[in-house]
Short mmCIF file of N, CA and C and ligand atoms in Angstrom, two decimals:
data_model
loop_
_atom_site.label_atom_id
_atom_site.label_comp_id
_atom_site.label_asym_id
_atom_site.label_seq_id
_atom_site.Cartn_x
_atom_site.Cartn_y
_atom_site.Cartn_z
N MET A 905 -3.77 2.00 -49.75
CA MET A 905 -4.73 1.09 -49.09
C MET A 905 -3.99 -0.02 -48.36
N LYS A 906 -3.00 -0.56 -49.03
CA LYS A 906 -2.21 -1.63 -48.42
C LYS A 906 -1.51 -1.10 -47.16
N ARG A 907 -0.99 0.11 -47.28
CA ARG A 907 -0.27 0.71 -46.15
C ARG A 907 -1.21 0.89 -44.96
N LEU A 908 -2.44 1.30 -45.22
CA LEU A 908 -3.42 1.50 -44.17
C LEU A 908 -3.69 0.18 -43.44
N LEU A 909 -3.83 -0.88 -44.19
CA LEU A 909 -4.09 -2.21 -43.61
C LEU A 909 -2.92 -2.63 -42.74
N TYR A 910 -1.73 -2.37 -43.23
CA TYR A 910 -0.51 -2.70 -42.50
C TYR A 910 -0.49 -1.98 -41.14
N THR A 911 -0.81 -0.70 -41.17
CA THR A 911 -0.86 0.09 -39.94
C THR A 911 -1.88 -0.50 -38.97
N ALA A 912 -3.02 -0.88 -39.50
CA ALA A 912 -4.07 -1.45 -38.66
C ALA A 912 -3.58 -2.74 -38.00
N LEU A 913 -2.86 -3.54 -38.74
CA LEU A 913 -2.35 -4.80 -38.20
C LEU A 913 -1.34 -4.55 -37.09
N ILE A 914 -0.50 -3.55 -37.27
CA ILE A 914 0.48 -3.21 -36.23
C ILE A 914 -0.26 -2.78 -34.97
N LEU A 915 -1.29 -1.97 -35.14
CA LEU A 915 -2.07 -1.51 -33.99
C LEU A 915 -2.70 -2.70 -33.26
N LEU A 916 -3.23 -3.64 -34.02
CA LEU A 916 -3.83 -4.83 -33.43
C LEU A 916 -2.81 -5.62 -32.64
N ALA A 917 -1.62 -5.74 -33.18
CA ALA A 917 -0.56 -6.49 -32.51
C ALA A 917 -0.23 -5.83 -31.17
N PHE A 918 -0.24 -4.50 -31.17
CA PHE A 918 0.02 -3.76 -29.93
C PHE A 918 -1.04 -4.07 -28.88
N ILE A 919 -2.29 -4.03 -29.32
CA ILE A 919 -3.40 -4.23 -28.38
C ILE A 919 -3.36 -5.65 -27.82
N ALA A 920 -3.00 -6.62 -28.65
CA ALA A 920 -3.02 -8.01 -28.22
C ALA A 920 -1.81 -8.36 -27.36
N ASN A 921 -0.79 -7.54 -27.38
CA ASN A 921 0.43 -7.85 -26.63
C ASN A 921 0.25 -7.53 -25.14
N PRO A 922 0.38 -8.54 -24.29
CA PRO A 922 0.16 -8.31 -22.85
C PRO A 922 1.12 -7.27 -22.26
N ALA A 923 2.28 -7.11 -22.87
CA ALA A 923 3.27 -6.17 -22.35
C ALA A 923 2.72 -4.74 -22.39
N PHE A 924 1.77 -4.48 -23.26
CA PHE A 924 1.22 -3.13 -23.38
C PHE A 924 -0.12 -3.01 -22.68
N SER A 925 -0.48 -4.05 -21.93
CA SER A 925 -1.83 -4.08 -21.39
C SER A 925 -2.12 -2.92 -20.44
N HIS A 926 -1.09 -2.45 -19.71
CA HIS A 926 -1.38 -1.38 -18.77
C HIS A 926 -1.67 -0.07 -19.48
N ASP A 927 -1.29 0.03 -20.74
CA ASP A 927 -1.62 1.23 -21.49
C ASP A 927 -2.96 1.10 -22.22
N VAL A 928 -3.17 -0.05 -22.79
CA VAL A 928 -4.27 -0.18 -23.74
C VAL A 928 -5.52 -0.83 -23.13
N LYS A 929 -5.34 -1.79 -22.24
CA LYS A 929 -6.49 -2.57 -21.79
C LYS A 929 -6.85 -2.32 -20.33
N GLU A 930 -6.47 -1.16 -19.86
CA GLU A 930 -6.64 -0.91 -18.43
C GLU A 930 -8.09 -1.04 -17.97
N GLY A 931 -9.04 -0.74 -18.86
CA GLY A 931 -10.45 -0.85 -18.49
C GLY A 931 -10.89 -2.27 -18.20
N ASP A 932 -10.13 -3.26 -18.63
CA ASP A 932 -10.56 -4.64 -18.49
C ASP A 932 -10.48 -5.13 -17.05
N ILE A 933 -9.38 -4.77 -16.38
CA ILE A 933 -9.30 -5.01 -14.94
C ILE A 933 -9.31 -3.64 -14.29
N GLN A 934 -10.31 -3.38 -13.48
CA GLN A 934 -10.39 -2.07 -12.85
C GLN A 934 -9.87 -2.14 -11.42
N ILE A 935 -9.02 -1.19 -11.10
CA ILE A 935 -8.42 -1.14 -9.77
C ILE A 935 -9.03 0.05 -9.06
N ASP A 936 -9.74 -0.23 -7.99
CA ASP A 936 -10.54 0.78 -7.33
C ASP A 936 -9.97 1.05 -5.94
N HIS A 937 -9.69 2.31 -5.64
CA HIS A 937 -9.32 2.78 -4.31
C HIS A 937 -8.18 1.98 -3.67
N PRO A 938 -7.01 1.92 -4.28
CA PRO A 938 -5.88 1.24 -3.61
C PRO A 938 -5.31 2.11 -2.49
N TRP A 939 -5.21 1.56 -1.30
CA TRP A 939 -4.74 2.35 -0.15
C TRP A 939 -3.97 1.46 0.81
N MET A 940 -3.22 2.09 1.65
CA MET A 940 -2.52 1.39 2.72
C MET A 940 -2.60 2.24 3.98
N ARG A 941 -2.47 1.58 5.13
CA ARG A 941 -2.36 2.36 6.36
C ARG A 941 -0.99 2.99 6.40
N MET A 942 -0.94 4.22 6.85
CA MET A 942 0.32 4.93 6.99
C MET A 942 1.29 4.13 7.83
N VAL A 943 2.51 4.02 7.37
CA VAL A 943 3.57 3.39 8.16
C VAL A 943 4.55 4.49 8.53
N PRO A 944 4.63 4.84 9.81
CA PRO A 944 5.38 6.03 10.19
C PRO A 944 6.90 5.90 10.08
N VAL A 945 7.41 4.69 10.18
CA VAL A 945 8.86 4.51 10.28
C VAL A 945 9.34 3.56 9.18
N PRO A 946 10.40 3.94 8.46
CA PRO A 946 10.97 3.01 7.50
C PRO A 946 11.43 1.73 8.20
N GLY A 947 11.37 0.60 7.50
CA GLY A 947 11.77 -0.68 8.09
C GLY A 947 10.58 -1.49 8.56
N MET A 948 9.40 -0.83 8.70
CA MET A 948 8.21 -1.55 9.13
C MET A 948 7.51 -2.20 7.94
N ASN A 949 6.58 -3.12 8.26
CA ASN A 949 5.74 -3.72 7.23
C ASN A 949 4.44 -2.94 7.10
N GLY A 950 3.87 -2.98 5.90
CA GLY A 950 2.58 -2.36 5.68
C GLY A 950 1.65 -3.32 4.97
N ALA A 951 0.39 -2.95 4.86
CA ALA A 951 -0.59 -3.77 4.14
C ALA A 951 -1.37 -2.88 3.19
N GLY A 952 -1.49 -3.33 1.95
CA GLY A 952 -2.21 -2.58 0.93
C GLY A 952 -3.55 -3.24 0.61
N TYR A 953 -4.56 -2.39 0.37
CA TYR A 953 -5.91 -2.88 0.09
C TYR A 953 -6.44 -2.21 -1.16
N MET A 954 -7.38 -2.88 -1.84
CA MET A 954 -8.01 -2.30 -3.03
C MET A 954 -9.16 -3.19 -3.45
N ASN A 955 -10.00 -2.66 -4.34
CA ASN A 955 -11.03 -3.48 -4.96
C ASN A 955 -10.64 -3.73 -6.40
N LEU A 956 -10.80 -4.96 -6.84
CA LEU A 956 -10.48 -5.32 -8.21
C LEU A 956 -11.76 -5.79 -8.91
N VAL A 957 -12.01 -5.22 -10.09
CA VAL A 957 -13.17 -5.64 -10.87
C VAL A 957 -12.66 -6.24 -12.17
N ASN A 958 -13.04 -7.47 -12.40
CA ASN A 958 -12.65 -8.14 -13.64
C ASN A 958 -13.75 -7.96 -14.67
N ALA A 959 -13.57 -6.98 -15.56
CA ALA A 959 -14.59 -6.69 -16.57
C ALA A 959 -14.30 -7.42 -17.88
N THR A 960 -13.42 -8.42 -17.84
CA THR A 960 -13.15 -9.21 -19.04
C THR A 960 -14.10 -10.41 -19.06
N ASP A 961 -14.07 -11.18 -20.15
CA ASP A 961 -15.01 -12.29 -20.25
C ASP A 961 -14.38 -13.62 -19.81
N LYS A 962 -13.22 -13.55 -19.18
CA LYS A 962 -12.65 -14.78 -18.65
C LYS A 962 -12.03 -14.54 -17.27
N PRO A 963 -11.93 -15.59 -16.46
CA PRO A 963 -11.35 -15.39 -15.13
C PRO A 963 -9.90 -14.94 -15.22
N ASP A 964 -9.46 -14.22 -14.23
CA ASP A 964 -8.06 -13.80 -14.17
C ASP A 964 -7.60 -14.00 -12.73
N ARG A 965 -6.38 -13.65 -12.47
CA ARG A 965 -5.80 -13.89 -11.17
C ARG A 965 -4.74 -12.84 -10.89
N LEU A 966 -4.81 -12.22 -9.73
CA LEU A 966 -3.71 -11.34 -9.30
C LEU A 966 -2.63 -12.26 -8.75
N ILE A 967 -1.47 -12.31 -9.42
CA ILE A 967 -0.46 -13.29 -9.01
C ILE A 967 0.76 -12.67 -8.34
N ALA A 968 0.98 -11.38 -8.52
CA ALA A 968 2.15 -10.77 -7.89
C ALA A 968 1.98 -9.26 -7.84
N VAL A 969 2.76 -8.65 -6.97
CA VAL A 969 2.81 -7.19 -6.89
C VAL A 969 4.28 -6.81 -6.84
N LYS A 970 4.63 -5.76 -7.58
CA LYS A 970 6.03 -5.33 -7.63
C LYS A 970 6.13 -3.85 -7.28
N GLY A 971 7.24 -3.48 -6.69
CA GLY A 971 7.49 -2.09 -6.38
C GLY A 971 8.92 -1.95 -5.89
N ASP A 972 9.44 -0.70 -5.91
CA ASP A 972 10.86 -0.54 -5.56
C ASP A 972 11.06 0.17 -4.23
N TRP A 973 9.97 0.33 -3.43
CA TRP A 973 10.10 1.08 -2.18
C TRP A 973 9.96 0.18 -0.96
N ALA A 974 9.94 -1.12 -1.17
CA ALA A 974 9.96 -2.07 -0.06
C ALA A 974 10.79 -3.26 -0.48
N LYS A 975 11.20 -4.06 0.53
CA LYS A 975 12.07 -5.18 0.23
C LYS A 975 11.34 -6.22 -0.62
N LYS A 976 10.05 -6.41 -0.31
CA LYS A 976 9.30 -7.48 -0.97
C LYS A 976 7.80 -7.21 -0.87
N PHE A 977 7.06 -7.59 -1.90
CA PHE A 977 5.61 -7.50 -1.87
C PHE A 977 5.04 -8.91 -2.00
N GLU A 978 4.12 -9.27 -1.10
CA GLU A 978 3.51 -10.60 -1.17
C GLU A 978 1.99 -10.44 -1.11
N ILE A 979 1.29 -11.44 -1.66
CA ILE A 979 -0.16 -11.47 -1.53
C ILE A 979 -0.49 -12.36 -0.34
N HIS A 980 -1.20 -11.80 0.62
CA HIS A 980 -1.52 -12.52 1.86
C HIS A 980 -3.03 -12.65 2.04
N GLU A 981 -3.38 -13.59 2.89
CA GLU A 981 -4.77 -13.75 3.30
C GLU A 981 -4.81 -13.82 4.82
N THR A 982 -5.73 -13.07 5.42
CA THR A 982 -5.94 -13.17 6.87
C THR A 982 -7.15 -14.07 7.11
N ARG A 983 -6.98 -15.03 7.99
CA ARG A 983 -8.08 -15.95 8.29
C ARG A 983 -8.29 -16.08 9.78
N ASP A 984 -9.51 -16.38 10.14
CA ASP A 984 -9.86 -16.59 11.54
C ASP A 984 -9.63 -18.06 11.88
N ASN A 985 -8.62 -18.32 12.67
CA ASN A 985 -8.32 -19.69 13.07
C ASN A 985 -8.67 -19.86 14.54
N ASN A 986 -9.89 -20.33 14.82
CA ASN A 986 -10.39 -20.48 16.19
C ASN A 986 -10.21 -19.20 17.01
N GLY A 987 -10.62 -18.09 16.43
CA GLY A 987 -10.57 -16.83 17.16
C GLY A 987 -9.25 -16.09 17.04
N MET A 988 -8.23 -16.74 16.51
CA MET A 988 -6.94 -16.09 16.30
C MET A 988 -6.85 -15.65 14.83
N MET A 989 -6.61 -14.38 14.61
CA MET A 989 -6.44 -13.92 13.24
C MET A 989 -5.02 -14.24 12.79
N GLU A 990 -4.92 -15.05 11.75
CA GLU A 990 -3.61 -15.43 11.23
C GLU A 990 -3.52 -15.04 9.77
N MET A 991 -2.32 -14.65 9.34
CA MET A 991 -2.19 -14.37 7.92
C MET A 991 -1.09 -15.22 7.31
N SER A 992 -1.32 -15.57 6.04
CA SER A 992 -0.34 -16.41 5.35
C SER A 992 -0.29 -16.03 3.88
N PRO A 993 0.85 -16.26 3.23
CA PRO A 993 0.96 -15.95 1.80
C PRO A 993 0.01 -16.83 0.97
N VAL A 994 -0.50 -16.28 -0.11
CA VAL A 994 -1.29 -17.08 -1.05
C VAL A 994 -0.54 -17.14 -2.38
N PRO A 995 0.33 -18.16 -2.52
CA PRO A 995 1.19 -18.24 -3.71
C PRO A 995 0.39 -18.38 -5.01
N GLN A 996 -0.82 -18.93 -4.91
CA GLN A 996 -1.64 -19.08 -6.13
C GLN A 996 -2.29 -17.77 -6.53
N GLY A 997 -2.22 -16.76 -5.66
CA GLY A 997 -2.79 -15.45 -5.98
C GLY A 997 -4.27 -15.38 -5.68
N VAL A 998 -4.88 -14.28 -6.11
CA VAL A 998 -6.30 -14.02 -5.83
C VAL A 998 -7.10 -14.23 -7.10
N LEU A 999 -8.04 -15.16 -7.07
CA LEU A 999 -8.88 -15.45 -8.24
C LEU A 999 -9.86 -14.30 -8.46
N LEU A 1000 -9.96 -13.86 -9.72
CA LEU A 1000 -10.89 -12.80 -10.09
C LEU A 1000 -11.88 -13.36 -11.12
N PRO A 1001 -13.02 -13.85 -10.67
CA PRO A 1001 -13.98 -14.41 -11.62
C PRO A 1001 -14.47 -13.33 -12.58
N SER A 1002 -14.77 -13.75 -13.81
CA SER A 1002 -15.23 -12.80 -14.82
C SER A 1002 -16.47 -12.06 -14.35
N GLY A 1003 -16.44 -10.74 -14.53
CA GLY A 1003 -17.61 -9.92 -14.20
C GLY A 1003 -17.79 -9.65 -12.72
N GLU A 1004 -16.83 -10.07 -11.91
CA GLU A 1004 -17.02 -9.89 -10.47
C GLU A 1004 -16.04 -8.92 -9.86
N ARG A 1005 -16.42 -8.47 -8.65
CA ARG A 1005 -15.61 -7.53 -7.90
C ARG A 1005 -15.05 -8.27 -6.69
N VAL A 1006 -13.74 -8.19 -6.51
CA VAL A 1006 -13.09 -8.87 -5.39
C VAL A 1006 -12.41 -7.81 -4.53
N GLU A 1007 -12.65 -7.88 -3.24
CA GLU A 1007 -12.12 -6.86 -2.34
C GLU A 1007 -10.89 -7.37 -1.58
N LEU A 1008 -9.82 -6.61 -1.66
CA LEU A 1008 -8.69 -6.82 -0.75
C LEU A 1008 -8.92 -5.83 0.38
N GLN A 1009 -9.14 -6.34 1.58
CA GLN A 1009 -9.54 -5.47 2.67
C GLN A 1009 -9.01 -6.01 3.99
N PRO A 1010 -8.97 -5.15 5.02
CA PRO A 1010 -8.50 -5.63 6.33
C PRO A 1010 -9.27 -6.89 6.74
N ALA A 1011 -8.55 -7.87 7.30
CA ALA A 1011 -9.09 -9.17 7.70
C ALA A 1011 -9.41 -10.06 6.51
N GLY A 1012 -8.88 -9.74 5.34
CA GLY A 1012 -9.08 -10.59 4.17
C GLY A 1012 -7.78 -10.64 3.36
N TYR A 1013 -7.94 -10.65 2.05
CA TYR A 1013 -6.75 -10.57 1.20
C TYR A 1013 -6.09 -9.21 1.35
N HIS A 1014 -4.77 -9.18 1.28
CA HIS A 1014 -4.07 -7.90 1.25
C HIS A 1014 -2.72 -8.05 0.57
N VAL A 1015 -2.19 -6.92 0.17
CA VAL A 1015 -0.82 -6.89 -0.33
C VAL A 1015 0.09 -6.64 0.86
N MET A 1016 0.91 -7.64 1.20
CA MET A 1016 1.83 -7.48 2.32
C MET A 1016 3.07 -6.77 1.81
N ILE A 1017 3.38 -5.66 2.44
CA ILE A 1017 4.51 -4.84 2.00
C ILE A 1017 5.61 -5.02 3.04
N MET A 1018 6.64 -5.76 2.69
CA MET A 1018 7.66 -6.15 3.65
C MET A 1018 8.79 -5.14 3.69
N LYS A 1019 9.07 -4.63 4.87
CA LYS A 1019 10.21 -3.75 5.11
C LYS A 1019 10.24 -2.56 4.16
N ILE A 1020 9.37 -1.61 4.46
CA ILE A 1020 9.32 -0.39 3.67
C ILE A 1020 10.65 0.35 3.80
N GLU A 1021 11.20 0.73 2.66
CA GLU A 1021 12.59 1.19 2.66
C GLU A 1021 12.77 2.69 2.76
N ARG A 1022 11.68 3.43 2.86
CA ARG A 1022 11.87 4.87 3.02
C ARG A 1022 10.69 5.52 3.72
N GLN A 1023 10.91 6.74 4.13
CA GLN A 1023 9.86 7.52 4.80
C GLN A 1023 8.73 7.80 3.83
N ILE A 1024 7.50 7.54 4.25
CA ILE A 1024 6.34 7.82 3.42
C ILE A 1024 5.55 8.95 4.05
N ARG A 1025 5.16 9.91 3.23
CA ARG A 1025 4.36 11.03 3.75
C ARG A 1025 2.88 10.68 3.67
N PRO A 1026 2.08 11.17 4.62
CA PRO A 1026 0.64 10.94 4.55
C PRO A 1026 0.08 11.43 3.23
N GLY A 1027 -0.74 10.62 2.59
CA GLY A 1027 -1.35 11.01 1.31
C GLY A 1027 -0.49 10.72 0.11
N GLU A 1028 0.73 10.23 0.34
CA GLU A 1028 1.63 9.97 -0.78
C GLU A 1028 1.14 8.80 -1.63
N ARG A 1029 1.32 8.93 -2.94
CA ARG A 1029 0.93 7.87 -3.87
C ARG A 1029 2.15 7.01 -4.17
N MET A 1030 2.12 5.76 -3.72
CA MET A 1030 3.26 4.87 -3.84
C MET A 1030 3.08 3.98 -5.08
N PRO A 1031 3.99 4.08 -6.06
CA PRO A 1031 3.81 3.32 -7.29
C PRO A 1031 4.01 1.81 -7.10
N VAL A 1032 3.11 1.04 -7.65
CA VAL A 1032 3.24 -0.42 -7.66
C VAL A 1032 2.80 -0.94 -9.03
N THR A 1033 3.26 -2.13 -9.36
CA THR A 1033 2.81 -2.82 -10.56
C THR A 1033 2.08 -4.09 -10.12
N LEU A 1034 0.82 -4.20 -10.52
CA LEU A 1034 0.07 -5.42 -10.24
C LEU A 1034 0.24 -6.36 -11.42
N VAL A 1035 0.53 -7.64 -11.12
CA VAL A 1035 0.75 -8.62 -12.18
C VAL A 1035 -0.43 -9.59 -12.21
N PHE A 1036 -1.11 -9.63 -13.36
CA PHE A 1036 -2.26 -10.51 -13.54
C PHE A 1036 -1.90 -11.62 -14.51
N GLU A 1037 -2.47 -12.80 -14.27
CA GLU A 1037 -2.20 -13.97 -15.11
C GLU A 1037 -2.51 -13.68 -16.57
N ASN A 1038 -3.69 -13.10 -16.85
CA ASN A 1038 -4.09 -12.83 -18.24
C ASN A 1038 -3.85 -11.39 -18.66
N ALA A 1039 -4.20 -10.46 -17.82
CA ALA A 1039 -4.13 -9.04 -18.21
C ALA A 1039 -2.70 -8.52 -18.22
N GLY A 1040 -1.76 -9.28 -17.63
CA GLY A 1040 -0.38 -8.82 -17.61
C GLY A 1040 -0.16 -7.79 -16.51
N GLU A 1041 0.74 -6.87 -16.76
CA GLU A 1041 1.13 -5.92 -15.72
C GLU A 1041 0.34 -4.62 -15.83
N ILE A 1042 -0.16 -4.14 -14.71
CA ILE A 1042 -0.88 -2.87 -14.67
C ILE A 1042 -0.25 -2.00 -13.58
N ASP A 1043 0.17 -0.81 -13.97
CA ASP A 1043 0.77 0.13 -13.02
C ASP A 1043 -0.32 0.90 -12.30
N THR A 1044 -0.15 1.05 -10.99
CA THR A 1044 -1.10 1.86 -10.23
C THR A 1044 -0.38 2.49 -9.04
N PHE A 1045 -1.13 3.12 -8.16
CA PHE A 1045 -0.56 3.74 -6.96
C PHE A 1045 -1.32 3.27 -5.73
N ILE A 1046 -0.61 3.00 -4.67
CA ILE A 1046 -1.24 2.76 -3.37
C ILE A 1046 -1.12 4.04 -2.58
N VAL A 1047 -2.25 4.59 -2.17
CA VAL A 1047 -2.24 5.86 -1.44
C VAL A 1047 -2.07 5.61 0.05
N ALA A 1048 -1.09 6.27 0.64
CA ALA A 1048 -0.83 6.11 2.08
C ALA A 1048 -1.81 6.96 2.87
N GLN A 1049 -2.69 6.31 3.61
CA GLN A 1049 -3.69 7.04 4.39
C GLN A 1049 -3.14 7.41 5.75
N PRO A 1050 -3.34 8.68 6.14
CA PRO A 1050 -2.87 9.09 7.46
C PRO A 1050 -3.55 8.25 8.54
N LEU A 1051 -2.83 7.98 9.62
CA LEU A 1051 -3.40 7.26 10.74
C LEU A 1051 -4.45 8.13 11.41
N SER A 1052 -5.51 7.50 11.85
CA SER A 1052 -6.49 8.24 12.67
C SER A 1052 -5.92 8.34 14.09
N GLY A 1053 -6.46 9.22 14.87
CA GLY A 1053 -6.00 9.40 16.25
C GLY A 1053 -6.07 8.10 17.03
N ASP A 1054 -7.16 7.34 16.84
CA ASP A 1054 -7.35 6.06 17.53
C ASP A 1054 -6.21 5.10 17.27
N GLU A 1055 -5.89 4.92 16.00
CA GLU A 1055 -4.88 3.94 15.64
C GLU A 1055 -3.52 4.31 16.21
N ARG A 1056 -3.27 5.61 16.26
CA ARG A 1056 -1.98 6.04 16.78
C ARG A 1056 -1.86 5.64 18.27
N GLN A 1057 -2.96 5.82 18.97
CA GLN A 1057 -2.92 5.48 20.39
C GLN A 1057 -2.74 3.98 20.63
N HIS A 1058 -3.35 3.17 19.80
CA HIS A 1058 -3.31 1.73 20.03
C HIS A 1058 -2.01 1.07 19.61
N HIS A 1059 -1.16 1.81 18.87
CA HIS A 1059 0.09 1.18 18.48
C HIS A 1059 1.24 1.75 19.26
CU1 CU B 244 0.10 -10.05 5.57
#
């Protein structure tokens, strides 16, 4: 009986440890449809988008993004400044109010992917780690979406 209790306590410690959050508590912050526009050439910058749902009972914050296939990942915001779309880093991260869904989307918040270091194939799942203030680190994939014909022409 004592041994059983001991095992239960160890399990509890695992669940409470933020380092294991991406394994155990993934349902608490839901990451929906992470994608990026295809970047055809290594060395270019990309932008990642996704929907985040905070299903926990307290506010959280996306504070960083990590990955090993670009020089740097930053959280950016695009804003309309008198008709000029400008983007800037948001060092404080993206606030995720409890029970709410926050969208990272074109012309809004995005993950700025600086200097992609290798060739990416259309449809490829690019591994990233999202770092949350409370939930800790959650591993996910950003899916590289093929360019539409229109976008190819305009660039
Ligand atoms: Cu940006």
